Amino acid sequence: MTAVDTTSAEVVAPAHGVTLSDAAAAKAKGLLERDGSADMVLRIAVQPGGCSGLRYELFFDDRTLDGDALVDFGGIGLAVDRMSKPYLDGAVIDFVDTIEKQGFTIDNPNAQNSCACGDSFH
Protein backbone atom coordinates (compact mmCIF):
# COMPACT_ATOMS: atom_id res chain seq x y z
CA MET A 1 0.00 0.00 0.00
CA THR A 2 1.37 3.42 -0.89
CA ALA A 3 0.17 6.88 -0.05
CA VAL A 4 -0.17 9.53 -2.70
CA ASP A 5 0.49 13.16 -1.87
CA THR A 6 -2.49 14.86 -3.51
CA THR A 7 -0.68 18.19 -3.90
CA SER A 8 2.22 16.85 -5.95
CA ALA A 9 1.12 13.29 -6.84
CA GLU A 10 4.39 12.02 -5.35
CA VAL A 11 4.30 8.37 -4.28
CA VAL A 12 5.70 7.93 -0.78
CA ALA A 13 6.12 5.06 1.70
CA PRO A 14 3.15 3.10 3.06
CA ALA A 15 0.56 5.35 4.68
CA HIS A 16 -0.41 5.66 8.32
CA GLY A 17 -3.53 7.01 9.97
CA VAL A 18 -1.96 9.91 11.89
CA THR A 19 -2.97 13.45 10.91
CA LEU A 20 -0.79 16.53 11.24
CA SER A 21 -2.85 19.72 11.50
CA ASP A 22 -2.00 22.72 9.33
CA ALA A 23 -0.74 24.58 12.43
CA ALA A 24 1.50 21.67 13.46
CA ALA A 25 2.83 21.24 9.92
CA ALA A 26 3.63 24.95 9.65
CA LYS A 27 5.40 24.98 13.03
CA ALA A 28 7.40 21.82 12.26
CA LYS A 29 8.35 23.16 8.82
CA GLY A 30 9.49 26.45 10.38
CA LEU A 31 11.60 24.64 12.97
CA LEU A 32 13.19 22.47 10.31
CA GLU A 33 13.97 25.47 8.13
CA ARG A 34 15.59 27.19 11.09
CA ASP A 35 17.48 24.31 12.71
CA GLY A 36 17.22 21.16 10.64
CA SER A 37 18.11 19.80 7.28
CA ALA A 38 16.05 19.10 4.19
CA ASP A 39 16.28 15.31 4.57
CA MET A 40 14.66 15.23 8.04
CA VAL A 41 11.09 14.22 8.81
CA LEU A 42 8.95 14.64 11.89
CA ARG A 43 8.68 11.26 13.61
CA ILE A 44 6.09 10.21 16.17
CA ALA A 45 6.69 7.02 18.11
CA VAL A 46 5.36 5.19 21.14
CA GLN A 47 7.81 3.92 23.76
CA PRO A 48 7.34 2.13 27.10
CA GLY A 49 7.41 4.51 30.04
CA GLY A 50 5.61 7.42 31.59
CA CYS A 51 3.14 7.23 34.44
CA SER A 52 0.46 5.55 32.28
CA GLY A 53 2.65 2.86 30.69
CA LEU A 54 3.36 4.28 27.21
CA ARG A 55 4.74 7.65 26.22
CA TYR A 56 4.86 9.63 23.00
CA GLU A 57 8.08 10.68 21.33
CA LEU A 58 7.89 13.47 18.76
CA PHE A 59 11.17 14.47 17.15
CA PHE A 60 12.95 15.26 13.90
CA ASP A 61 14.73 12.30 12.36
CA ASP A 62 16.99 11.79 9.38
CA ARG A 63 16.77 7.98 9.51
CA THR A 64 14.48 5.69 7.55
CA LEU A 65 13.49 2.63 9.54
CA ASP A 66 12.37 -0.67 8.05
CA GLY A 67 8.57 -0.65 8.01
CA ASP A 68 8.19 3.14 8.32
CA ALA A 69 4.93 4.66 7.16
CA LEU A 70 5.31 8.19 5.80
CA VAL A 71 2.81 10.85 4.78
CA ASP A 72 3.57 14.38 3.57
CA PHE A 73 1.65 17.27 5.14
CA GLY A 74 2.31 20.60 3.44
CA GLY A 75 5.96 19.85 2.76
CA ILE A 76 6.78 18.13 6.05
CA GLY A 77 7.01 14.36 6.19
CA LEU A 78 5.44 12.60 9.18
CA ALA A 79 6.94 9.16 9.85
CA VAL A 80 5.52 6.40 12.05
CA ASP A 81 7.44 3.20 12.71
CA ARG A 82 5.84 -0.22 12.29
CA MET A 83 5.56 -0.92 16.05
CA SER A 84 3.96 2.46 16.89
CA LYS A 85 1.45 2.50 14.04
CA PRO A 86 -1.32 0.44 15.74
CA TYR A 87 -1.18 2.69 18.82
CA LEU A 88 -1.35 5.88 16.76
CA ASP A 89 -3.81 5.24 13.91
CA GLY A 90 -6.45 7.98 14.07
CA ALA A 91 -4.33 10.32 16.22
CA VAL A 92 -4.17 14.03 15.43
CA ILE A 93 -1.06 16.11 16.12
CA ASP A 94 -1.75 19.81 16.54
CA PHE A 95 0.22 22.85 17.64
CA VAL A 96 -1.29 25.33 20.08
CA ASP A 97 0.07 28.75 20.94
CA THR A 98 -2.03 30.43 23.60
CA ILE A 99 -1.35 32.32 26.78
CA GLU A 100 -2.06 29.11 28.71
CA LYS A 101 -0.10 26.61 26.62
CA GLN A 102 2.37 26.40 23.78
CA GLY A 103 3.49 23.24 22.05
CA PHE A 104 2.50 20.18 20.12
CA THR A 105 -0.53 18.23 21.33
CA ILE A 106 -1.59 14.68 20.49
CA ASP A 107 -5.24 13.66 20.47
CA ASN A 108 -5.21 9.88 20.31
CA PRO A 109 -8.52 7.97 20.14
CA ASN A 110 -6.65 4.75 21.00
CA ALA A 111 -5.59 6.03 24.43
CA GLN A 112 -7.85 4.52 27.07
CA ASN A 113 -6.26 6.45 29.93
CA SER A 114 -3.73 9.26 29.99
CA CYS A 115 -1.82 11.11 32.66
CA ALA A 116 -2.49 14.71 33.60
CA CYS A 117 0.50 15.98 31.62
CA GLY A 118 -0.75 14.29 28.44
CA ASP A 119 2.65 12.80 27.63
CA SER A 120 1.81 9.20 28.48
CA PHE A 121 -1.18 6.91 27.94
CA HIS A 122 -2.50 3.37 28.27
N, CA, C and O atoms as a GROMACS GRO file, in nm:
protein
  488
    1MET      N    1   0.084  -0.117   0.000
    1MET     CA    2   0.000   0.000   0.000
    1MET      C    3   0.089   0.124   0.000
    1MET      O    4   0.182   0.132   0.080
    2THR      N    5   0.061   0.218  -0.087
    2THR     CA    6   0.137   0.342  -0.089
    2THR      C    7   0.042   0.459  -0.074
    2THR      O    8  -0.075   0.452  -0.111
    3ALA      N    9   0.096   0.567  -0.019
    3ALA     CA   10   0.017   0.688  -0.005
    3ALA      C   11   0.052   0.780  -0.120
    3ALA      O   12   0.166   0.780  -0.166
    4VAL      N   13  -0.043   0.857  -0.165
    4VAL     CA   14  -0.017   0.954  -0.270
    4VAL      C   15  -0.040   1.092  -0.214
    4VAL      O   16  -0.146   1.121  -0.158
    5ASP      N   17   0.060   1.177  -0.228
    5ASP     CA   18   0.049   1.316  -0.187
    5ASP      C   19  -0.037   1.386  -0.292
    5ASP      O   20   0.005   1.399  -0.407
    6THR      N   21  -0.156   1.430  -0.254
    6THR     CA   22  -0.249   1.486  -0.351
    6THR      C   23  -0.205   1.621  -0.407
    6THR      O   24  -0.255   1.664  -0.511
    7THR      N   25  -0.112   1.690  -0.340
    7THR     CA   26  -0.068   1.819  -0.390
    7THR      C   27   0.037   1.805  -0.498
    7THR      O   28   0.047   1.892  -0.585
    8SER      N   29   0.117   1.699  -0.494
    8SER     CA   30   0.222   1.685  -0.595
    8SER      C   31   0.218   1.550  -0.665
    8SER      O   32   0.300   1.524  -0.753
    9ALA      N   33   0.124   1.463  -0.628
    9ALA     CA   34   0.112   1.329  -0.684
    9ALA      C   35   0.239   1.248  -0.668
    9ALA      O   36   0.268   1.160  -0.749
   10GLU      N   37   0.316   1.276  -0.563
   10GLU     CA   38   0.439   1.202  -0.535
   10GLU      C   39   0.404   1.077  -0.456
   10GLU      O   40   0.332   1.085  -0.356
   11VAL      N   41   0.453   0.961  -0.499
   11VAL     CA   42   0.430   0.837  -0.428
   11VAL      C   43   0.532   0.829  -0.315
   11VAL      O   44   0.652   0.847  -0.337
   12VAL      N   45   0.484   0.803  -0.195
   12VAL     CA   46   0.570   0.793  -0.078
   12VAL      C   47   0.555   0.655  -0.016
   12VAL      O   48   0.489   0.569  -0.072
   13ALA      N   49   0.616   0.634   0.100
   13ALA     CA   50   0.612   0.506   0.170
   13ALA      C   51   0.469   0.471   0.209
   13ALA      O   52   0.378   0.552   0.192
   14PRO      N   53   0.449   0.349   0.262
   14PRO     CA   54   0.315   0.310   0.306
   14PRO      C   55   0.254   0.414   0.400
   14PRO      O   56   0.326   0.477   0.478
   15ALA      N   57   0.125   0.431   0.392
   15ALA     CA   58   0.056   0.535   0.468
   15ALA      C   59   0.029   0.492   0.612
   15ALA      O   60   0.032   0.373   0.645
   16HIS      N   61   0.002   0.589   0.695
   16HIS     CA   62  -0.041   0.566   0.832
   16HIS      C   63  -0.164   0.651   0.856
   16HIS      O   64  -0.200   0.734   0.772
   17GLY      N   65  -0.230   0.631   0.969
   17GLY     CA   66  -0.353   0.701   0.997
   17GLY      C   67  -0.338   0.820   1.091
   17GLY      O   68  -0.437   0.862   1.152
   18VAL      N   69  -0.219   0.875   1.104
   18VAL     CA   70  -0.196   0.991   1.189
   18VAL      C   71  -0.213   1.117   1.104
   18VAL      O   72  -0.168   1.122   0.990
   19THR      N   73  -0.277   1.219   1.161
   19THR     CA   74  -0.297   1.345   1.091
   19THR      C   75  -0.215   1.454   1.158
   19THR      O   76  -0.210   1.462   1.281
   20LEU      N   77  -0.153   1.537   1.078
   20LEU     CA   78  -0.079   1.653   1.124
   20LEU      C   79  -0.159   1.775   1.083
   20LEU      O   80  -0.181   1.798   0.964
   21SER      N   81  -0.204   1.854   1.182
   21SER     CA   82  -0.285   1.972   1.150
   21SER      C   83  -0.202   2.073   1.072
   21SER      O   84  -0.079   2.066   1.070
   22ASP      N   85  -0.270   2.167   1.007
   22ASP     CA   86  -0.200   2.272   0.933
   22ASP      C   87  -0.108   2.352   1.025
   22ASP      O   88   0.004   2.387   0.987
   23ALA      N   89  -0.156   2.382   1.147
   23ALA     CA   90  -0.074   2.458   1.243
   23ALA      C   91   0.050   2.381   1.284
   23ALA      O   92   0.158   2.439   1.294
   24ALA      N   93   0.036   2.250   1.307
   24ALA     CA   94   0.150   2.167   1.346
   24ALA      C   95   0.247   2.152   1.230
   24ALA      O   96   0.369   2.156   1.250
   25ALA      N   97   0.196   2.136   1.109
   25ALA     CA   98   0.283   2.124   0.992
   25ALA      C   99   0.362   2.252   0.970
   25ALA      O  100   0.481   2.248   0.941
   26ALA      N  101   0.295   2.366   0.984
   26ALA     CA  102   0.363   2.495   0.965
   26ALA      C  103   0.471   2.516   1.071
   26ALA      O  104   0.580   2.563   1.039
   27LYS      N  105   0.441   2.482   1.196
   27LYS     CA  106   0.540   2.498   1.303
   27LYS      C  107   0.659   2.405   1.281
   27LYS      O  108   0.774   2.447   1.293
   28ALA      N  109   0.632   2.279   1.249
   28ALA     CA  110   0.740   2.182   1.226
   28ALA      C  111   0.826   2.225   1.106
   28ALA      O  112   0.948   2.216   1.111
   29LYS      N  113   0.761   2.271   1.000
   29LYS     CA  114   0.835   2.316   0.882
   29LYS      C  115   0.923   2.436   0.916
   29LYS      O  116   1.038   2.443   0.872
   30GLY      N  117   0.870   2.530   0.995
   30GLY     CA  118   0.949   2.645   1.038
   30GLY      C  119   1.069   2.606   1.123
   30GLY      O  120   1.178   2.660   1.106
   31LEU      N  121   1.049   2.511   1.214
   31LEU     CA  122   1.160   2.464   1.297
   31LEU      C  123   1.267   2.394   1.213
   31LEU      O  124   1.386   2.413   1.236
   32LEU      N  125   1.223   2.315   1.117
   32LEU     CA  126   1.319   2.247   1.030
   32LEU      C  127   1.397   2.346   0.945
   32LEU      O  128   1.518   2.331   0.926
   33GLU      N  129   1.329   2.446   0.894
   33GLU     CA  130   1.397   2.547   0.812
   33GLU      C  131   1.500   2.624   0.895
   33GLU      O  132   1.605   2.662   0.844
   34ARG      N  133   1.470   2.645   1.021
   34ARG     CA  134   1.559   2.719   1.109
   34ARG      C  135   1.675   2.635   1.160
   34ARG      O  136   1.789   2.681   1.163
   35ASP      N  137   1.648   2.511   1.200
   35ASP     CA  138   1.748   2.431   1.271
   35ASP      C  139   1.781   2.296   1.210
   35ASP      O  140   1.876   2.231   1.252
   36GLY      N  141   1.705   2.252   1.113
   36GLY     CA  142   1.722   2.116   1.064
   36GLY      C  143   1.786   2.110   0.928
   36GLY      O  144   1.853   2.203   0.883
   37SER      N  145   1.762   1.998   0.863
   37SER     CA  146   1.811   1.980   0.728
   37SER      C  147   1.697   1.929   0.641
   37SER      O  148   1.597   1.877   0.692
   38ALA      N  149   1.712   1.943   0.513
   38ALA     CA  150   1.605   1.910   0.419
   38ALA      C  151   1.567   1.762   0.418
   38ALA      O  152   1.456   1.728   0.378
   39ASP      N  153   1.657   1.674   0.462
   39ASP     CA  154   1.628   1.531   0.457
   39ASP      C  155   1.563   1.479   0.586
   39ASP      O  156   1.545   1.358   0.600
   40MET      N  157   1.528   1.566   0.678
   40MET     CA  158   1.466   1.523   0.804
   40MET      C  159   1.314   1.520   0.792
   40MET      O  160   1.254   1.595   0.714
   41VAL      N  161   1.254   1.431   0.870
   41VAL     CA  162   1.109   1.422   0.881
   41VAL      C  163   1.072   1.435   1.028
   41VAL      O  164   1.156   1.417   1.116
   42LEU      N  165   0.948   1.466   1.054
   42LEU     CA  166   0.895   1.464   1.189
   42LEU      C  167   0.853   1.320   1.216
   42LEU      O  168   0.779   1.260   1.138
   43ARG      N  169   0.900   1.264   1.327
   43ARG     CA  170   0.868   1.126   1.361
   43ARG      C  171   0.790   1.124   1.491
   43ARG      O  172   0.827   1.190   1.588
   44ILE      N  173   0.681   1.047   1.493
   44ILE     CA  174   0.609   1.021   1.617
   44ILE      C  175   0.622   0.872   1.644
   44ILE      O  176   0.605   0.788   1.556
   45ALA      N  177   0.652   0.841   1.770
   45ALA     CA  178   0.669   0.702   1.811
   45ALA      C  179   0.610   0.682   1.949
   45ALA      O  180   0.587   0.778   2.023
   46VAL      N  181   0.585   0.558   1.982
   46VAL     CA  182   0.536   0.519   2.114
   46VAL      C  183   0.644   0.434   2.178
   46VAL      O  184   0.696   0.341   2.116
   47GLN      N  185   0.678   0.465   2.302
   47GLN     CA  186   0.781   0.392   2.376
   47GLN      C  187   0.726   0.354   2.514
   47GLN      O  188   0.639   0.424   2.566
   48PRO      N  189   0.774   0.245   2.572
   48PRO     CA  190   0.734   0.213   2.710
   48PRO      C  191   0.782   0.322   2.804
   48PRO      O  192   0.891   0.377   2.787
   49GLY      N  193   0.701   0.352   2.904
   49GLY     CA  194   0.741   0.451   3.004
   49GLY      C  195   0.628   0.545   3.038
   49GLY      O  196   0.514   0.528   2.994
   50GLY      N  197   0.662   0.646   3.115
   50GLY     CA  198   0.561   0.742   3.159
   50GLY      C  199   0.475   0.684   3.269
   50GLY      O  200   0.482   0.565   3.297
   51CYS      N  201   0.395   0.768   3.331
   51CYS     CA  202   0.314   0.723   3.444
   51CYS      C  203   0.194   0.639   3.402
   51CYS      O  204   0.132   0.576   3.488
   52SER      N  205   0.159   0.636   3.273
   52SER     CA  206   0.046   0.555   3.228
   52SER      C  207   0.088   0.432   3.149
   52SER      O  208   0.002   0.358   3.102
   53GLY      N  209   0.218   0.408   3.134
   53GLY     CA  210   0.265   0.286   3.069
   53GLY      C  211   0.330   0.307   2.934
   53GLY      O  212   0.429   0.240   2.903
   54LEU      N  213   0.278   0.398   2.852
   54LEU     CA  214   0.336   0.428   2.722
   54LEU      C  215   0.352   0.579   2.711
   54LEU      O  216   0.272   0.655   2.766
   55ARG      N  217   0.455   0.621   2.639
   55ARG     CA  218   0.474   0.765   2.622
   55ARG      C  219   0.500   0.795   2.475
   55ARG      O  220   0.552   0.712   2.400
   56TYR      N  221   0.463   0.917   2.436
   56TYR     CA  222   0.486   0.963   2.300
   56TYR      C  223   0.627   1.020   2.287
   56TYR      O  224   0.680   1.079   2.381
   57GLU      N  225   0.685   1.001   2.171
   57GLU     CA  226   0.808   1.068   2.133
   57GLU      C  227   0.779   1.139   2.001
   57GLU      O  228   0.731   1.077   1.906
   58LEU      N  229   0.809   1.268   1.996
   58LEU     CA  230   0.789   1.348   1.876
   58LEU      C  231   0.920   1.421   1.851
   58LEU      O  232   0.961   1.504   1.932
   59PHE      N  233   0.985   1.390   1.740
   59PHE     CA  234   1.117   1.447   1.715
   59PHE      C  235   1.148   1.447   1.566
   59PHE      O  236   1.083   1.378   1.487
   60PHE      N  237   1.248   1.526   1.527
   60PHE     CA  238   1.295   1.526   1.390
   60PHE      C  239   1.397   1.415   1.373
   60PHE      O  240   1.480   1.391   1.461
   61ASP      N  241   1.390   1.347   1.259
   61ASP     CA  242   1.473   1.230   1.236
   61ASP      C  243   1.520   1.228   1.092
   61ASP      O  244   1.444   1.259   1.000
   62ASP      N  245   1.646   1.192   1.073
   62ASP     CA  246   1.699   1.179   0.938
   62ASP      C  247   1.715   1.032   0.897
   62ASP      O  248   1.768   1.002   0.790
   63ARG      N  249   1.668   0.941   0.982
   63ARG     CA  250   1.677   0.798   0.951
   63ARG      C  251   1.548   0.749   0.883
   63ARG      O  252   1.441   0.808   0.899
   64THR      N  253   1.563   0.642   0.808
   64THR     CA  254   1.448   0.569   0.755
   64THR      C  255   1.455   0.430   0.814
   64THR      O  256   1.551   0.356   0.792
   65LEU      N  257   1.352   0.394   0.890
   65LEU     CA  258   1.349   0.263   0.954
   65LEU      C  259   1.270   0.164   0.869
   65LEU      O  260   1.176   0.202   0.799
   66ASP      N  261   1.308   0.038   0.876
   66ASP     CA  262   1.236  -0.067   0.805
   66ASP      C  263   1.092  -0.070   0.855
   66ASP      O  264   1.067  -0.080   0.975
   67GLY      N  265   0.998  -0.061   0.765
   67GLY     CA  266   0.857  -0.065   0.801
   67GLY      C  267   0.797   0.071   0.831
   67GLY      O  268   0.681   0.080   0.872
   68ASP      N  269   0.873   0.179   0.810
   68ASP     CA  270   0.819   0.314   0.832
   68ASP      C  271   0.700   0.340   0.742
   68ASP      O  272   0.696   0.296   0.626
   69ALA      N  273   0.603   0.412   0.795
   69ALA     CA  274   0.493   0.466   0.716
   69ALA      C  275   0.514   0.616   0.713
   69ALA      O  276   0.544   0.676   0.816
   70LEU      N  277   0.500   0.678   0.597
   70LEU     CA  278   0.531   0.819   0.580
   70LEU      C  279   0.422   0.888   0.500
   70LEU      O  280   0.380   0.838   0.396
   71VAL      N  281   0.378   1.003   0.549
   71VAL     CA  282   0.281   1.085   0.478
   71VAL      C  283   0.332   1.228   0.480
   71VAL      O  284   0.386   1.274   0.580
   72ASP      N  285   0.315   1.298   0.369
   72ASP     CA  286   0.357   1.438   0.357
   72ASP      C  287   0.239   1.529   0.390
   72ASP      O  288   0.129   1.511   0.339
   73PHE      N  289   0.264   1.627   0.477
   73PHE     CA  290   0.165   1.727   0.514
   73PHE      C  291   0.223   1.864   0.487
   73PHE      O  292   0.301   1.915   0.567
   74GLY      N  293   0.187   1.924   0.374
   74GLY     CA  294   0.231   2.060   0.344
   74GLY      C  295   0.382   2.076   0.338
   74GLY      O  296   0.434   2.180   0.378
   75GLY      N  297   0.452   1.976   0.290
   75GLY     CA  298   0.596   1.985   0.276
   75GLY      C  299   0.676   1.929   0.392
   75GLY      O  300   0.799   1.933   0.390
   76ILE      N  301   0.607   1.877   0.493
   76ILE     CA  302   0.678   1.814   0.605
   76ILE      C  303   0.635   1.667   0.611
   76ILE      O  304   0.516   1.637   0.616
   77GLY      N  305   0.732   1.578   0.610
   77GLY     CA  306   0.701   1.436   0.619
   77GLY      C  307   0.676   1.396   0.763
   77GLY      O  308   0.749   1.438   0.853
   78LEU      N  309   0.574   1.314   0.786
   78LEU     CA  310   0.544   1.260   0.918
   78LEU      C  311   0.563   1.109   0.911
   78LEU      O  312   0.490   1.040   0.840
   79ALA      N  313   0.661   1.058   0.986
   79ALA     CA  314   0.694   0.916   0.985
   79ALA      C  315   0.643   0.848   1.112
   79ALA      O  316   0.647   0.905   1.221
   80VAL      N  317   0.595   0.725   1.094
   80VAL     CA  318   0.552   0.640   1.205
   80VAL      C  319   0.614   0.504   1.183
   80VAL      O  320   0.602   0.446   1.075
   81ASP      N  321   0.682   0.451   1.285
   81ASP     CA  322   0.744   0.320   1.271
   81ASP      C  323   0.639   0.210   1.282
   81ASP      O  324   0.528   0.232   1.330
   82ARG      N  325   0.676   0.093   1.236
   82ARG     CA  326   0.584  -0.022   1.229
   82ARG      C  327   0.525  -0.058   1.366
   82ARG      O  328   0.406  -0.091   1.374
   83MET      N  329   0.604  -0.053   1.472
   83MET     CA  330   0.556  -0.092   1.605
   83MET      C  331   0.460   0.012   1.665
   83MET      O  332   0.370  -0.024   1.740
   84SER      N  333   0.479   0.139   1.632
   84SER     CA  334   0.396   0.246   1.689
   84SER      C  335   0.265   0.264   1.615
   84SER      O  336   0.168   0.315   1.671
   85LYS      N  337   0.262   0.224   1.489
   85LYS     CA  338   0.145   0.250   1.404
   85LYS      C  339   0.012   0.206   1.465
   85LYS      O  340  -0.082   0.285   1.463
   86PRO      N  341  -0.001   0.085   1.519
   86PRO     CA  342  -0.132   0.044   1.574
   86PRO      C  343  -0.177   0.132   1.691
   86PRO      O  344  -0.297   0.150   1.711
   87TYR      N  345  -0.084   0.185   1.768
   87TYR     CA  346  -0.118   0.269   1.882
   87TYR      C  347  -0.158   0.410   1.839
   87TYR      O  348  -0.224   0.482   1.914
   88LEU      N  349  -0.119   0.450   1.717
   88LEU     CA  350  -0.135   0.588   1.676
   88LEU      C  351  -0.236   0.610   1.564
   88LEU      O  352  -0.269   0.725   1.535
   89ASP      N  353  -0.286   0.505   1.501
   89ASP     CA  354  -0.381   0.524   1.391
   89ASP      C  355  -0.502   0.605   1.441
   89ASP      O  356  -0.564   0.570   1.541
   90GLY      N  357  -0.533   0.711   1.370
   90GLY     CA  358  -0.645   0.798   1.407
   90GLY      C  359  -0.604   0.917   1.492
   90GLY      O  360  -0.686   1.005   1.517
   91ALA      N  361  -0.479   0.921   1.537
   91ALA     CA  362  -0.433   1.032   1.622
   91ALA      C  363  -0.417   1.159   1.539
   91ALA      O  364  -0.390   1.154   1.419
   92VAL      N  365  -0.434   1.273   1.605
   92VAL     CA  366  -0.417   1.403   1.543
   92VAL      C  367  -0.312   1.481   1.622
   92VAL      O  368  -0.323   1.497   1.743
   93ILE      N  369  -0.210   1.527   1.551
   93ILE     CA  370  -0.106   1.611   1.612
   93ILE      C  371  -0.137   1.755   1.576
   93ILE      O  372  -0.154   1.788   1.458
   94ASP      N  373  -0.144   1.840   1.675
   94ASP     CA  374  -0.175   1.981   1.654
   94ASP      C  375  -0.068   2.065   1.723
   94ASP      O  376   0.012   2.013   1.801
   95PHE      N  377  -0.066   2.192   1.694
   95PHE     CA  378   0.022   2.285   1.764
   95PHE      C  379  -0.065   2.398   1.817
   95PHE      O  380  -0.140   2.459   1.742
   96VAL      N  381  -0.053   2.424   1.947
   96VAL     CA  382  -0.129   2.533   2.008
   96VAL      C  383  -0.031   2.639   2.058
   96VAL      O  384   0.079   2.608   2.103
   97ASP      N  385  -0.074   2.762   2.048
   97ASP     CA  386   0.007   2.875   2.094
   97ASP      C  387  -0.088   2.976   2.158
   97ASP      O  388  -0.135   3.069   2.093
   98THR      N  389  -0.114   2.954   2.286
   98THR     CA  390  -0.203   3.043   2.360
   98THR      C  391  -0.130   3.094   2.483
   98THR      O  392  -0.017   3.053   2.511
   99ILE      N  393  -0.194   3.181   2.555
   99ILE     CA  394  -0.135   3.232   2.678
   99ILE      C  395  -0.122   3.122   2.783
   99ILE      O  396  -0.035   3.129   2.870
  100GLU      N  397  -0.208   3.020   2.774
  100GLU     CA  398  -0.206   2.911   2.871
  100GLU      C  399  -0.110   2.798   2.835
  100GLU      O  400  -0.057   2.731   2.923
  101LYS      N  401  -0.088   2.776   2.705
  101LYS     CA  402  -0.010   2.661   2.662
  101LYS      C  403   0.053   2.686   2.526
  101LYS      O  404  -0.008   2.748   2.439
  102GLN      N  405   0.175   2.636   2.509
  102GLN     CA  406   0.237   2.640   2.378
  102GLN      C  407   0.306   2.506   2.355
  102GLN      O  408   0.380   2.457   2.440
  103GLY      N  409   0.281   2.448   2.239
  103GLY     CA  410   0.349   2.324   2.205
  103GLY      C  411   0.262   2.232   2.122
  103GLY      O  412   0.148   2.263   2.089
  104PHE      N  413   0.321   2.119   2.088
  104PHE     CA  414   0.250   2.018   2.012
  104PHE      C  415   0.160   1.938   2.105
  104PHE      O  416   0.198   1.908   2.219
  105THR      N  417   0.042   1.905   2.058
  105THR     CA  418  -0.053   1.823   2.133
  105THR      C  419  -0.086   1.700   2.050
  105THR      O  420  -0.080   1.703   1.927
  106ILE      N  421  -0.122   1.592   2.117
  106ILE     CA  422  -0.159   1.468   2.048
  106ILE      C  423  -0.294   1.424   2.102
  106ILE      O  424  -0.310   1.396   2.220
  107ASP      N  425  -0.391   1.417   2.013
  107ASP     CA  426  -0.524   1.366   2.047
  107ASP      C  427  -0.533   1.227   1.987
  107ASP      O  428  -0.544   1.211   1.866
  108ASN      N  429  -0.528   1.126   2.075
  108ASN     CA  430  -0.521   0.988   2.030
  108ASN      C  431  -0.646   0.911   2.073
  108ASN      O  432  -0.666   0.888   2.192
  109PRO      N  433  -0.731   0.872   1.978
  109PRO     CA  434  -0.852   0.797   2.014
  109PRO      C  435  -0.824   0.657   2.067
  109PRO      O  436  -0.913   0.594   2.124
  110ASN      N  437  -0.701   0.607   2.051
  110ASN     CA  438  -0.665   0.475   2.100
  110ASN      C  439  -0.626   0.475   2.248
  110ASN      O  440  -0.618   0.370   2.310
  111ALA      N  441  -0.601   0.592   2.303
  111ALA     CA  442  -0.559   0.603   2.443
  111ALA      C  443  -0.680   0.582   2.534
  111ALA      O  444  -0.776   0.660   2.530
  112GLN      N  445  -0.676   0.478   2.614
  112GLN     CA  446  -0.785   0.452   2.707
  112GLN      C  447  -0.774   0.539   2.831
  112GLN      O  448  -0.875   0.587   2.882
  113ASN      N  449  -0.654   0.559   2.878
  113ASN     CA  450  -0.626   0.645   2.993
  113ASN      C  451  -0.503   0.727   2.961
  113ASN      O  452  -0.415   0.681   2.888
  114SER      N  453  -0.495   0.847   3.015
  114SER     CA  454  -0.373   0.926   2.999
  114SER      C  455  -0.344   0.998   3.130
  114SER      O  456  -0.432   1.014   3.214
  115CYS      N  457  -0.220   1.039   3.144
  115CYS     CA  458  -0.182   1.111   3.266
  115CYS      C  459  -0.219   1.257   3.252
  115CYS      O  460  -0.256   1.302   3.143
  116ALA      N  461  -0.209   1.330   3.359
  116ALA     CA  462  -0.249   1.471   3.360
  116ALA      C  463  -0.162   1.555   3.265
  116ALA      O  464  -0.211   1.652   3.208
  117CYS      N  465  -0.037   1.519   3.249
  117CYS     CA  466   0.050   1.598   3.162
  117CYS      C  467   0.023   1.571   3.015
  117CYS      O  468   0.063   1.652   2.931
  118GLY      N  469  -0.044   1.461   2.982
  118GLY     CA  470  -0.075   1.429   2.843
  118GLY      C  471   0.038   1.365   2.766
  118GLY      O  472   0.024   1.341   2.646
  119ASP      N  473   0.150   1.337   2.832
  119ASP     CA  474   0.265   1.280   2.763
  119ASP      C  475   0.266   1.128   2.764
  119ASP      O  476   0.343   1.067   2.689
  120SER      N  477   0.184   1.065   2.847
  120SER     CA  478   0.181   0.920   2.848
  120SER      C  479   0.036   0.872   2.848
  120SER      O  480  -0.056   0.946   2.884
  121PHE      N  481   0.017   0.746   2.806
  121PHE     CA  482  -0.118   0.692   2.794
  121PHE      C  483  -0.115   0.541   2.811
  121PHE      O  484  -0.008   0.480   2.817
  122HIS      N  485  -0.234   0.482   2.818
  122HIS     CA  486  -0.250   0.337   2.827
  122HIS      C  487  -0.356   0.296   2.726
  122HIS      O  488  -0.387   0.177   2.714
   0.00000   0.00000   0.00000
